[in-house]
Short mmCIF file of C-alpha atoms and ligand atoms in Angstrom, two decimals:
data_model
loop_
_atom_site.label_atom_id
_atom_site.label_comp_id
_atom_site.label_asym_id
_atom_site.label_seq_id
_atom_site.Cartn_x
_atom_site.Cartn_y
_atom_site.Cartn_z
CA MET A 3 130.97 44.91 146.29
CA SER A 4 133.33 44.44 143.37
CA GLU A 5 133.22 41.26 141.27
CA GLN A 6 136.46 40.17 142.92
CA GLU A 7 135.06 40.60 146.43
CA LEU A 8 131.88 38.76 145.50
CA GLU A 9 133.91 35.89 144.12
CA GLN A 10 136.03 35.76 147.26
CA LYS A 11 132.89 35.59 149.44
CA PHE A 12 131.50 32.89 147.16
CA ASN A 13 134.68 30.82 147.48
CA GLU A 14 134.57 31.22 151.27
CA ARG A 15 130.99 29.92 151.30
CA ILE A 16 132.07 26.92 149.21
CA ASP A 17 135.01 26.28 151.57
CA ARG A 18 132.65 26.33 154.56
CA GLY A 19 130.49 23.71 152.80
CA GLU A 20 127.50 26.05 152.41
CA VAL A 21 124.83 25.24 149.85
CA ILE A 22 124.44 27.73 146.98
CA GLU A 23 120.85 28.54 146.04
CA ALA A 24 119.42 29.85 142.75
CA LYS A 25 119.13 33.48 143.86
CA ASP A 26 122.60 33.65 145.43
CA TRP A 27 125.45 35.40 143.65
CA MET A 28 127.63 32.95 141.75
CA PRO A 29 130.52 33.31 139.31
CA GLU A 30 129.39 33.13 135.70
CA ARG A 31 131.59 30.10 135.09
CA TYR A 32 130.04 28.21 138.02
CA ARG A 33 126.64 28.85 136.45
CA THR A 34 127.66 27.79 132.93
CA GLN A 35 129.49 24.70 134.17
CA LEU A 36 126.41 23.66 136.13
CA ILE A 37 124.20 24.25 133.10
CA ARG A 38 126.50 22.11 130.96
CA MET A 39 126.66 19.26 133.43
CA MET A 40 123.06 19.31 134.65
CA SER A 41 121.50 19.66 131.19
CA GLN A 42 123.66 16.82 129.87
CA HIS A 43 122.53 14.76 132.84
CA ALA A 44 118.87 15.55 132.04
CA HIS A 45 119.35 14.65 128.37
CA SER A 46 120.95 11.36 129.46
CA GLU A 47 117.94 10.42 131.56
CA VAL A 48 115.61 11.06 128.63
CA VAL A 49 117.74 9.27 126.01
CA GLY A 50 118.20 6.54 128.61
CA MET A 51 114.54 5.59 128.18
CA LEU A 52 115.16 4.38 124.62
CA PRO A 53 117.31 1.25 125.12
CA GLU A 54 114.98 -0.10 127.82
CA GLY A 55 111.78 1.14 126.16
CA ASN A 56 112.79 -1.18 123.34
CA TRP A 57 112.01 -4.18 125.62
CA ILE A 58 108.70 -3.16 127.21
CA THR A 59 106.62 -5.08 124.66
CA ARG A 60 108.92 -8.11 124.87
CA ALA A 61 109.34 -8.47 128.65
CA PRO A 62 108.94 -12.16 129.54
CA SER A 63 106.03 -11.79 132.01
CA LEU A 64 103.38 -9.29 133.08
CA LYS A 65 105.30 -8.60 136.30
CA ARG A 66 108.54 -7.89 134.39
CA LYS A 67 106.62 -5.66 131.98
CA ALA A 68 105.06 -3.63 134.82
CA VAL A 69 108.42 -3.20 136.56
CA LEU A 70 110.20 -2.16 133.35
CA LEU A 71 107.42 0.26 132.47
CA ALA A 72 107.69 1.86 135.92
CA LYS A 73 111.46 2.11 135.61
CA VAL A 74 111.33 3.79 132.21
CA GLN A 75 108.72 6.25 133.54
CA ASP A 76 111.03 7.00 136.47
CA GLU A 77 113.80 7.94 134.04
CA ALA A 78 111.45 10.44 132.34
CA GLY A 79 110.71 11.91 135.77
CA HIS A 80 114.44 12.19 136.53
CA GLY A 81 114.94 14.08 133.29
CA LEU A 82 112.13 16.48 134.24
CA TYR A 83 113.46 17.15 137.77
CA ILE A 84 116.90 17.87 136.42
CA TYR A 85 115.61 20.10 133.60
CA SER A 86 113.62 22.03 136.23
CA GLY A 87 116.69 22.26 138.46
CA THR A 88 118.73 23.56 135.53
CA GLU A 89 116.10 26.19 134.71
CA THR A 90 116.86 27.81 138.10
CA LEU A 91 120.20 28.81 136.53
CA ASN A 92 118.42 31.15 134.17
CA ILE A 93 118.26 29.04 131.06
CA SER A 94 115.06 27.98 129.33
CA ARG A 95 114.00 24.44 128.54
CA GLU A 96 113.87 25.41 124.84
CA GLU A 97 117.49 26.51 124.89
CA MET A 98 118.60 23.28 126.57
CA LEU A 99 116.61 21.15 124.15
CA GLY A 100 117.96 23.17 121.23
CA ALA A 101 121.54 22.44 122.32
CA PHE A 102 120.70 18.75 122.65
CA LEU A 103 118.79 18.33 119.38
CA THR A 104 121.47 20.13 117.37
CA GLY A 105 124.12 17.86 118.89
CA LYS A 106 125.89 20.66 120.80
CA ALA A 107 125.16 19.16 124.23
CA LYS A 108 126.18 15.61 125.00
CA TYR A 109 124.35 12.78 126.76
CA SER A 110 125.83 9.74 128.44
CA SER A 111 127.89 7.46 126.20
CA ILE A 112 126.25 4.35 127.67
CA PHE A 113 122.97 4.93 125.84
CA ASN A 114 124.61 4.55 122.45
CA TYR A 115 124.88 0.79 122.91
CA PRO A 116 122.06 -1.48 121.69
CA THR A 117 119.88 -3.71 123.87
CA LEU A 118 119.99 -7.05 122.10
CA THR A 119 118.60 -9.52 124.65
CA TRP A 120 116.31 -9.56 127.70
CA ALA A 121 119.42 -9.96 129.86
CA ASP A 122 120.39 -6.42 128.82
CA MET A 123 117.55 -5.16 131.04
CA GLY A 124 119.39 -6.87 133.89
CA SER A 125 122.77 -5.43 132.89
CA ILE A 126 121.39 -1.91 132.54
CA GLY A 127 119.72 -2.00 135.95
CA TRP A 128 122.67 -3.60 137.69
CA LEU A 129 125.60 -1.89 135.95
CA VAL A 130 124.24 1.35 134.46
CA ASP A 131 121.98 2.29 137.36
CA GLY A 132 124.69 0.96 139.69
CA ALA A 133 127.23 3.35 138.15
CA ALA A 134 124.68 6.18 138.18
CA ILE A 135 124.05 5.64 141.93
CA VAL A 136 127.75 5.85 142.78
CA ASN A 137 128.02 9.09 140.82
CA GLN A 138 124.74 10.60 142.00
CA THR A 139 125.08 9.75 145.69
CA ALA A 140 128.08 12.07 145.62
CA LEU A 141 126.14 14.70 143.63
CA ALA A 142 123.40 14.63 146.29
CA LYS A 143 125.93 16.46 148.49
CA CYS A 144 127.11 18.89 145.81
CA SER A 145 127.27 22.65 146.40
CA TYR A 146 124.27 23.61 144.25
CA GLY A 147 121.04 23.14 146.24
CA PRO A 148 118.52 22.46 143.43
CA TYR A 149 120.80 19.80 141.87
CA ALA A 150 121.64 18.18 145.21
CA ARG A 151 117.97 17.95 146.23
CA ALA A 152 116.95 16.44 142.87
CA MET A 153 119.62 13.78 143.38
CA VAL A 154 118.23 12.66 146.74
CA ARG A 155 114.93 11.53 145.24
CA ILE A 156 116.56 10.20 142.08
CA CYS A 157 119.00 8.05 144.03
CA LYS A 158 116.14 6.42 145.94
CA GLU A 159 114.54 5.41 142.65
CA GLU A 160 117.86 4.32 141.15
CA ASN A 161 118.32 1.95 144.09
CA PHE A 162 115.12 0.18 143.11
CA HIS A 163 116.31 0.09 139.48
CA HIS A 164 119.62 -1.38 140.54
CA LYS A 165 117.98 -4.13 142.58
CA GLN A 166 115.53 -5.09 139.83
CA GLY A 167 118.40 -5.35 137.32
CA TYR A 168 120.48 -7.49 139.63
CA GLU A 169 117.48 -9.70 140.32
CA ILE A 170 116.91 -10.24 136.58
CA LEU A 171 120.50 -11.43 136.16
CA ALA A 172 120.43 -13.52 139.37
CA THR A 173 117.27 -15.25 138.10
CA LEU A 174 118.82 -15.94 134.69
CA MET A 175 121.97 -17.29 136.38
CA LYS A 176 119.81 -19.83 138.24
CA GLY A 177 118.11 -20.86 134.98
CA THR A 178 119.02 -23.01 131.99
CA LYS A 179 122.42 -23.08 130.28
CA GLU A 180 121.04 -20.76 127.56
CA GLN A 181 119.79 -18.29 130.17
CA ARG A 182 123.14 -18.27 132.00
CA GLU A 183 124.94 -17.71 128.70
CA MET A 184 122.57 -14.90 127.82
CA ALA A 185 123.29 -13.15 131.15
CA GLN A 186 127.05 -13.59 130.79
CA GLU A 187 127.08 -12.38 127.17
CA SER A 188 125.13 -9.28 128.14
CA VAL A 189 127.50 -8.39 130.99
CA ASN A 190 130.43 -8.93 128.61
CA ARG A 191 129.00 -6.18 126.40
CA PHE A 192 127.99 -3.72 129.15
CA TRP A 193 130.89 -3.92 131.63
CA TRP A 194 133.41 -1.71 129.83
CA PRO A 195 130.86 0.88 128.62
CA ALA A 196 129.60 1.12 132.25
CA LEU A 197 133.14 1.99 133.38
CA MET A 198 133.27 4.70 130.69
CA MET A 199 130.21 6.39 132.22
CA PHE A 200 132.51 7.96 134.83
CA GLY A 201 134.27 9.98 132.13
CA PRO A 202 137.90 10.17 131.04
CA HIS A 203 140.85 9.55 133.37
CA ASP A 204 141.38 12.42 135.80
CA ALA A 205 144.42 13.65 133.87
CA GLU A 206 142.29 13.90 130.71
CA SER A 207 139.24 15.51 132.32
CA PRO A 208 139.22 19.23 131.43
CA HIS A 209 136.27 20.19 133.67
CA SER A 210 137.23 18.36 136.85
CA SER A 211 139.49 20.98 138.42
CA ASP A 212 136.80 23.71 138.36
CA LEU A 213 134.06 21.34 139.44
CA LEU A 214 136.08 19.85 142.30
CA ARG A 215 137.16 23.29 143.53
CA TRP A 216 133.51 24.40 143.62
CA LYS A 217 132.40 21.12 145.23
CA VAL A 218 130.04 20.34 142.38
CA LYS A 219 132.03 17.16 142.01
CA LEU A 220 133.12 15.82 145.39
CA HIS A 221 135.26 13.04 143.94
CA SER A 222 137.22 12.64 140.73
CA ASN A 223 136.15 10.48 137.77
CA ASP A 224 138.73 7.77 138.59
CA THR A 225 137.84 7.70 142.29
CA LEU A 226 134.16 7.09 141.56
CA ARG A 227 134.96 4.52 138.87
CA GLN A 228 137.12 2.63 141.39
CA ARG A 229 134.34 2.81 144.00
CA PHE A 230 131.92 1.29 141.48
CA ILE A 231 134.35 -1.52 140.58
CA ASP A 232 135.03 -2.34 144.25
CA ARG A 233 131.29 -2.61 144.95
CA THR A 234 130.38 -4.52 141.84
CA VAL A 235 132.98 -7.30 141.67
CA PRO A 236 131.66 -9.12 144.80
CA GLN A 237 128.10 -8.80 143.47
CA ALA A 238 129.19 -10.48 140.21
CA GLU A 239 130.85 -13.28 142.15
CA ASN A 240 127.69 -13.81 144.23
CA ILE A 241 125.64 -14.74 141.18
CA GLY A 242 128.36 -16.52 139.22
CA ILE A 243 128.96 -13.81 136.59
CA THR A 244 132.53 -13.42 135.32
CA LEU A 245 133.47 -9.82 134.59
CA PRO A 246 135.19 -9.61 131.18
CA ASP A 247 138.53 -8.30 132.44
CA PRO A 248 141.34 -10.86 132.91
CA LYS A 249 143.39 -8.23 134.77
CA LEU A 250 140.74 -7.66 137.45
CA LYS A 251 142.50 -8.53 140.73
CA PHE A 252 142.06 -7.57 144.37
CA ASN A 253 145.07 -5.81 145.83
CA PRO A 254 145.10 -6.57 149.58
CA GLU A 255 147.43 -3.65 150.28
CA THR A 256 145.31 -0.93 148.64
CA LYS A 257 142.08 -2.88 149.34
CA HIS A 258 140.94 -2.05 145.81
CA TYR A 259 140.43 -4.10 142.66
CA GLU A 260 142.99 -3.39 139.96
CA HIS A 261 141.59 -3.46 136.45
CA GLY A 262 142.67 -3.64 132.82
CA ASP A 263 142.92 -0.72 130.41
CA ILE A 264 139.76 1.02 129.26
CA ASN A 265 139.44 1.45 125.50
CA TRP A 266 139.51 5.25 125.37
CA GLU A 267 139.43 5.29 121.59
CA GLU A 268 136.00 3.65 121.78
CA PHE A 269 134.90 6.17 124.44
CA TYR A 270 135.88 9.20 122.36
CA ASN A 271 134.28 7.70 119.26
CA VAL A 272 131.02 7.23 121.14
CA ILE A 273 130.94 10.69 122.74
CA ASN A 274 131.76 12.26 119.38
CA GLY A 275 128.78 10.71 117.64
CA ARG A 276 130.35 7.55 116.23
CA GLY A 277 128.88 4.92 118.56
CA ILE A 278 126.66 2.05 117.43
CA CYS A 279 123.36 3.80 118.16
CA ASN A 280 124.16 7.55 118.17
CA LYS A 281 122.29 8.27 114.94
CA GLU A 282 119.29 6.15 115.93
CA ARG A 283 119.03 7.76 119.38
CA MET A 284 119.22 11.31 118.03
CA LYS A 285 116.68 10.53 115.32
CA ALA A 286 114.28 9.10 117.91
CA ARG A 287 114.58 12.23 120.08
CA ARG A 288 114.27 14.63 117.12
CA ASP A 289 111.18 12.78 115.86
CA ALA A 290 109.67 12.83 119.36
CA HIS A 291 110.26 16.59 119.52
CA VAL A 292 108.54 17.21 116.17
CA ASN A 293 105.69 14.82 116.99
CA GLY A 294 105.20 16.56 120.33
CA ASN A 295 104.77 19.99 118.76
CA TRP A 296 100.99 19.88 118.97
CA VAL A 297 101.17 19.19 122.73
CA ARG A 298 103.37 22.24 123.31
CA GLU A 299 101.11 24.36 121.09
CA ALA A 300 97.98 23.19 122.91
CA ALA A 301 99.58 23.83 126.33
CA GLU A 302 100.63 27.32 125.21
CA ALA A 303 97.13 28.12 123.87
CA TYR A 304 95.57 26.89 127.13
CA ALA A 305 97.97 28.99 129.23
CA GLN A 306 97.18 32.09 127.16
CA LYS A 307 93.43 31.49 127.53
CA ARG A 308 93.76 31.16 131.30
CA ASN A 309 95.87 34.31 131.53
CA LYS A 310 93.26 36.24 129.54
CA LEU A 311 90.50 34.95 131.84
CA LYS A 312 92.52 35.90 134.92
CA ALA A 313 93.18 39.39 133.56
CA ALA A 314 89.48 39.95 132.69
N1 FAQ B 22 129.33 10.22 128.17
O1 FAQ B 22 135.95 16.88 131.90
P1 FAQ B 22 135.05 15.69 131.90
C1 FAQ B 22 121.93 7.52 134.17
C2 FAQ B 22 132.25 14.40 128.28
S1 FAQ B 22 122.38 9.14 134.09
C3 FAQ B 22 129.28 11.33 127.38
O2 FAQ B 22 135.43 14.58 132.80
P2 FAQ B 22 132.81 16.31 133.58
C4 FAQ B 22 120.59 7.20 134.74
C5 FAQ B 22 131.95 15.58 129.19
O3 FAQ B 22 130.57 15.91 129.16
C6 FAQ B 22 123.98 9.11 133.32
N2 FAQ B 22 130.10 12.37 127.55
O4 FAQ B 22 133.55 16.17 132.17
C7 FAQ B 22 119.94 6.15 133.94
C8 FAQ B 22 132.86 16.61 128.56
O5 FAQ B 22 132.28 17.04 127.34
P3 FAQ B 22 131.79 18.60 127.10
C9 FAQ B 22 124.47 10.47 133.16
C10 FAQ B 22 131.00 12.29 128.56
O6 FAQ B 22 131.52 16.95 133.35
C11 FAQ B 22 120.23 4.82 134.15
C12 FAQ B 22 134.07 15.80 128.18
O7 FAQ B 22 133.63 14.46 128.03
N3 FAQ B 22 124.96 10.97 134.42
O8 FAQ B 22 122.69 6.74 133.79
C13 FAQ B 22 131.09 11.18 129.41
O9 FAQ B 22 133.75 16.93 134.58
C14 FAQ B 22 119.60 3.80 133.40
C15 FAQ B 22 135.20 15.88 129.20
O10 FAQ B 22 134.88 15.13 130.40
C16 FAQ B 22 125.39 12.21 134.57
O11 FAQ B 22 125.37 13.00 133.65
C17 FAQ B 22 130.21 10.12 129.18
N4 FAQ B 22 130.23 9.01 129.92
O12 FAQ B 22 132.59 14.78 134.05
C18 FAQ B 22 119.01 6.49 132.97
C19 FAQ B 22 125.87 12.58 135.95
N5 FAQ B 22 132.08 11.41 130.30
O13 FAQ B 22 130.67 18.86 128.06
C20 FAQ B 22 118.39 5.50 132.21
C21 FAQ B 22 126.33 14.00 136.05
C22 FAQ B 22 132.60 12.61 130.00
O14 FAQ B 22 132.98 19.46 127.37
C23 FAQ B 22 118.68 4.15 132.44
N6 FAQ B 22 127.53 14.24 135.29
N7 FAQ B 22 131.95 13.13 128.96
O15 FAQ B 22 131.33 18.62 125.68
C24 FAQ B 22 128.78 13.99 135.77
O16 FAQ B 22 128.97 13.46 136.85
C25 FAQ B 22 129.93 14.44 134.93
O17 FAQ B 22 129.45 15.36 133.95
C26 FAQ B 22 130.70 13.27 134.21
C27 FAQ B 22 131.77 13.90 133.29
C28 FAQ B 22 131.39 12.41 135.25
C29 FAQ B 22 129.77 12.44 133.36
#
């Protein structure tokens, strides 16, 4: 079959809602777009351990410490599933990590904000994992099988993360005046960056048309952002948190919450390396890579020894 015929067959499979597997024929651009998106997702999970890892030693009780530790470990696991899923697209882990460590590949903007108080563990669980769930529940039905399947497990874990974050904030909101203020101040800082996680407005999103056509993305950036806002506003009201947007208003005709303008200048600054913590995050990951060299060398030496033994 010619390239054109193969592509036509591929598009027909996508239109029928079939799942594409690693060994199936796929257009080169489908493959490279998936590599870009999936590897950036994996990098985000790994960088995402840093802001919360910062609080493991300072969690206010043994129970909170155990829960936070488990959550941060889960994020490492998510990174590993998604790296493995991306490897099925014929790219090595080394190549992906190289693109990340040299700054060529992005990771989520949200992890370039600092975690200043214990309440930030609540805001990250509730808002950041909450946003991730909305995005990833859709990705669990995407056209690429290995990515979709990774998302099913990840979403289950993210649901637990979301609940523990909400519970931290709910507890603080039932506490002293200082604790309530701490919770509110944290949400004030994380609300807008959480909305930015969904990416630029649809009209400014260069990759969306390809990804929507191929059913990698099932909904646009703005649609998912709106879904997140509609779910989250009532949850904020339930625990007495005020979301820091004076324009937030329910429209009974559209049945959606209208919201104020997102600061896109801030978004582009953050994704282009000029956020509060970009340098710190990249340094932490580069140091971890160098410090982990001996582990990779030892694993490689062990694998070679085993192969020699098998061959003998
Ligand atoms: N941050 O054309 P679009 C988590 C970039 S996991 C940084 O709209 P696309 C779990 C985009 O890459 C969070 N960069 O792009 C957790 C592109 O740049 P490029 C991560 C962003 O791909 C919780 C350019 O802007 N989740 O939180 C962002 O169609 C708690 C143009 O944008 C995923 O990665 C951003 N927010 O849509 C862990 C989910 N937005 O590549 C620890 C999978 C856009 O040309 C603790 N990814 N950019 O250099 C996606 O759903 C999509 O890739 C979007 C972006 C929606 C993020």
